[in-house]
Amino acid sequence: MFCRSLSARAFLVFIFVSSFVLACSGNEKNQSQTGSLFVKLSPKEGVYPQYSTFYITVEVNKNADLCYTIREKDNPKPCEREFVFKTKAEAGKPLTIPVIPEFNEGATSGVFPLKIFAKSKDNEEVIVVARYEIILSPFVNITPPGGYYQKDITVAIGCNKPCYLYYSTDGSEPKDKAEDGFILNVQNDIVLQVYAEDKSIGIKSDLIKQEYYIDKNPPNTNILGIENCSCISGCDKEPKEVVRCSKAVTVSLVTVDDKAPQSEIFWSVDGADPHDDVASFVESGGNTYRAKDSADIPIRDHTIIKFFSKDIAGNKEPVKTVIVLIGDKPFAYSVPQGGVFGRDSIPLKVKIYSIPQDALISYQVSFPDASTDFSNSCQSPCEITLDREGKNIVLFRAFKGGLYDSQRRADFIIDLSPPQVSLEPTSCFSDSGPISGTIKSNEEKVKVFWLICDKEIPGCSMETCSPTSPDILSGTAPVTNIVIDIPSYVFYCGIDLAGNKTDVKKADCEVSGRYIETFINQDNMDESETDASWGGGKLIIKRDSVVEEGSADTQGTGTVDIDVYGKIAVIVDRGAGVKLIDLSSPAAPGIISQIQDTQARSAKVWNDIVFVLTNSDLNAYDISNPRSPKKIGGVSLTELSIPQNQANQIKVWGRYVVVSAGNQVSVLVRVSHNQTTATRTVSFQRIGGINASGGGAASNQIDIFGNIVAVAEGSGGLRLISIERPSTPQGITSHSSFLSSGETASSVKIFFPYVAIGTNNGNIYLMSISEPSKVKNISSILLSSGIIINHIEHVGRFLFVADNQGIKIIDVGDVSNPYVVYQNNRGPSTYVYHYGDRLLVGDGNSGLFVFKVFEPFAKPYETSVFDNSVRRISLDGIVSGTSKSDKITLFDSLDPFNPKEITSVPSSDAYSYLIWGDKILIGEGDKLNIYKLLPFSSVNLLKQLDFGLIKSGVKIREIVSYGDYAIVAGEKSVFMLPLSD
């Protein structure tokens, strides 16, 4: 009897409850005694084949309060615990409890207990424990995944436990059978369908479908719009080589591929061969344009069009050339068309051709550096020999039958001398911390390479200026903020645009001094907690390098967004949908499922739901079971009044999704979530939006802090928007004067009260938004000219940056003097996400890479004392706060060794506060005071709310934001407070 019921009078034997619970087993758990409180569970404890939400029905014979947990180390009594859940049960009415057990990645089964503490109205108590073993369905691994490939591939199919695999390769119902795993040699297109069956109990996995296309043929690009023009030459070829049109035309380049659904077109109109590495080609002086599937080119004068296409499998067609003539005038052009030429090209032979071929050509060659020139005329083709160092300007035109061409110009820069490169400071010595080095050159656009070798590592060197090692860094001179933080040999060299190389130079650099806090003597240094060494009166410690730990190849064309759900990374894999990657073992991250939104652009997690933005839709997926995402809602962008292909990014803000939508800078979409024990749905409704500031500006990226949205608005620079009233967002200010000619804002990150703006020209600008209506420039740092800053993340005193060269870490402890502390030119990187002591990096080509960034300390150590006798501390952006009985004090903690007080707010009984954009909410006993930050160093009281008028003894203890609401928690009540009014 005692095993079934615990009277309220039994508190004297409470210490025996643990052993008592374990003693209650077998049938006694779910039995009852007439008149006594009993709890019945269905299904009973046992083994069940299932991997999803597990539903358990609870029945009681008396109305009772229930507390339950599924954690082995937790007890349901007392109820006031983090992982103990509360509910009420009515007599005779079955109550369903949804249980989502957690299993380690790779597990094939797992056991969890359901522990229920029931207490009736007459204080009768019962504790029930039932254990359930869940046999997990097998998980099918397919490597590589489906997609387009330009050569035959081998596909490996297996599962994570002994299983039978049933499959087909023609899309039909799987009937072929294999055991544990098999290999497919894919030489033709196949539609693979496969599922696994557990050998022991027969539980089956979901059916997996992967489509493979072997595409070995390049696309074909057609040129349209010249059908009514007369052919002059190459008329039997496709496309025709030379055509003459009577008036200006617009030609269209259209790519056709027999398999690949999408291709890119690359073209030039300056006579240079186009290149699919557009950024590198532009840096060296060419002009390549790019578009997907088709492009229109207006032709107003004689033009040489060169073009080719590349499909998503990587196949490229040869460069095609079409010369389009406008009107009857002859045409002259040079081969080569100009450029920079080094010693190996001398003497340089330049030929000038004409159409028609028998035209007379007159030309003049001038040498501005020598103030001399010569001229001549000849029949096409003319050959000119150039060998004089410096700029050679060739002006030429064609004459025929009284008609003459426009004068044309080609510049040939002959550079016979290698560039001169130097490392500054020349002494390369510091006894006060890291050296910030700069590699300069006497010429423009010199590519410099450098390698920093620890003096303690033998054999490290750079032998020639033809670097291939991944450890060698590169950039376009001048390269600044090269951090030398250990005694090193620095090797460096340069290559100019003409291809002339310097010899490899070597600098001997000595570094010691400030790395962590200053010690008075070595007695204050705990040798068990650091690898620092004491010598010469200085503490010397080496910084750990950032280490690549693991990666997952996702087979897409670039990872453009990353978010995290528990230990699962949710990434947008351009062209291949959304992938869920398990991070339980960072050294070996693995794809566990995917969402087939192949046009996905952005994805953000909201509790156990992920919102996915595509070219045309906004969708919602339930990822409570990450192995099996389920679509639970969606809406077309058209229904949200957003044009297709305009939206590029989403952020979650409380109950809203904020959409970065191109010309519509910011669109707020309200989320409605409905859930029962059987169904779950999400719907979307547009609430408000605001257009771009004009002048061609459009939203590239957004970031949110409190009620403020910061927008990287392209040519519009930085735009700040207030979403305090979601239905009517208001522009606060636009700031673009910091941009140089042709520069656009590409990325943005708020670390309040500062904001970082990245551009398409390798700059990061740091600004103060402490007074949002008056943005102030503070400093800037050029990472490398001509590269795009794709994404910025902030942690503590560091900015993590993904750009077209790789990843960089910037120390912004002194915002007025930022510097690069780490640089890894790993290749194009599109996104960075800080994840504990790791950095998740999206690759510009494909995949997710995991870097170990911080080495966790065995125990924390004190850097400085902010305040004392505090009730509460908090951190918002880089603003730390302390709450005392008489005031709230805010500190700038960007430098944790030297925090600076920003402002303080007097209070009679301060306990908690919340910074919400340009406002601060402070709880004082039963009252909530709302202040305006004017600017960040002072405050102005806007309103006071007295919750004591609603309920006595509230005593506000916590305030958190949820979009446009504040959740105010007191000792006796919790309130939802709308901040939009």
PDB file of C-alpha atoms in Angstrom, residues 752-753 768-772 888-892 900-906 918-920 931-940:
ATOM      1  CA  PHE A 752      25.498  48.117 -30.388  1.00  0.00           C
ATOM      2  CA  PRO A 753      26.239  51.001 -30.112  1.00  0.00           C
ATOM      3  CA  SER A 768      28.519  54.838 -34.107  1.00  0.00           C
ATOM      4  CA  ILE A 769      24.719  54.541 -34.011  1.00  0.00           C
ATOM      5  CA  SER A 770      24.414  55.540 -30.359  1.00  0.00           C
ATOM      6  CA  GLU A 771      22.180  58.321 -31.692  1.00  0.00           C
ATOM      7  CA  PRO A 772      20.560  56.532 -34.664  1.00  0.00           C
ATOM      8  CA  ILE A 888      21.580  51.084 -13.488  1.00  0.00           C
ATOM      9  CA  THR A 889      25.081  51.569 -14.933  1.00  0.00           C
ATOM     10  CA  LEU A 890      26.054  50.844 -18.541  1.00  0.00           C
ATOM     11  CA  PHE A 891      29.632  50.098 -19.636  1.00  0.00           C
ATOM     12  CA  ASP A 892      31.385  49.850 -23.001  1.00  0.00           C
ATOM     13  CA  LYS A 900      34.423  52.451 -19.866  1.00  0.00           C
ATOM     14  CA  GLU A 901      31.303  53.763 -18.130  1.00  0.00           C
ATOM     15  CA  ILE A 902      28.799  55.136 -20.660  1.00  0.00           C
ATOM     16  CA  THR A 903      25.993  56.379 -18.471  1.00  0.00           C
ATOM     17  CA  SER A 904      24.034  55.617 -15.321  1.00  0.00           C
ATOM     18  CA  VAL A 905      20.325  55.946 -14.528  1.00  0.00           C
ATOM     19  CA  PRO A 906      19.351  56.727 -10.894  1.00  0.00           C
ATOM     20  CA  ASP A 918      17.094  53.376 -28.926  1.00  0.00           C
ATOM     21  CA  LYS A 919      15.163  52.788 -25.680  1.00  0.00           C
ATOM     22  CA  ILE A 920      15.916  51.297 -22.269  1.00  0.00           C
ATOM     23  CA  TYR A 931      13.595  55.908 -21.282  1.00  0.00           C
ATOM     24  CA  LYS A 932      14.779  57.290 -24.608  1.00  0.00           C
ATOM     25  CA  LEU A 933      18.550  57.090 -25.133  1.00  0.00           C
ATOM     26  CA  LEU A 934      19.553  60.635 -26.217  1.00  0.00           C
ATOM     27  CA  PRO A 935      22.138  59.827 -27.436  1.00  0.00           C
ATOM     28  CA  PHE A 936      23.571  56.751 -25.787  1.00  0.00           C
ATOM     29  CA  SER A 937      25.287  58.753 -23.040  1.00  0.00           C
ATOM     30  CA  SER A 938      22.078  60.242 -21.610  1.00  0.00           C
ATOM     31  CA  VAL A 939      18.436  59.255 -21.046  1.00  0.00           C
ATOM     32  CA  ASN A 940      15.009  60.895 -21.081  1.00  0.00           C
TER      33      ASN A 940
END
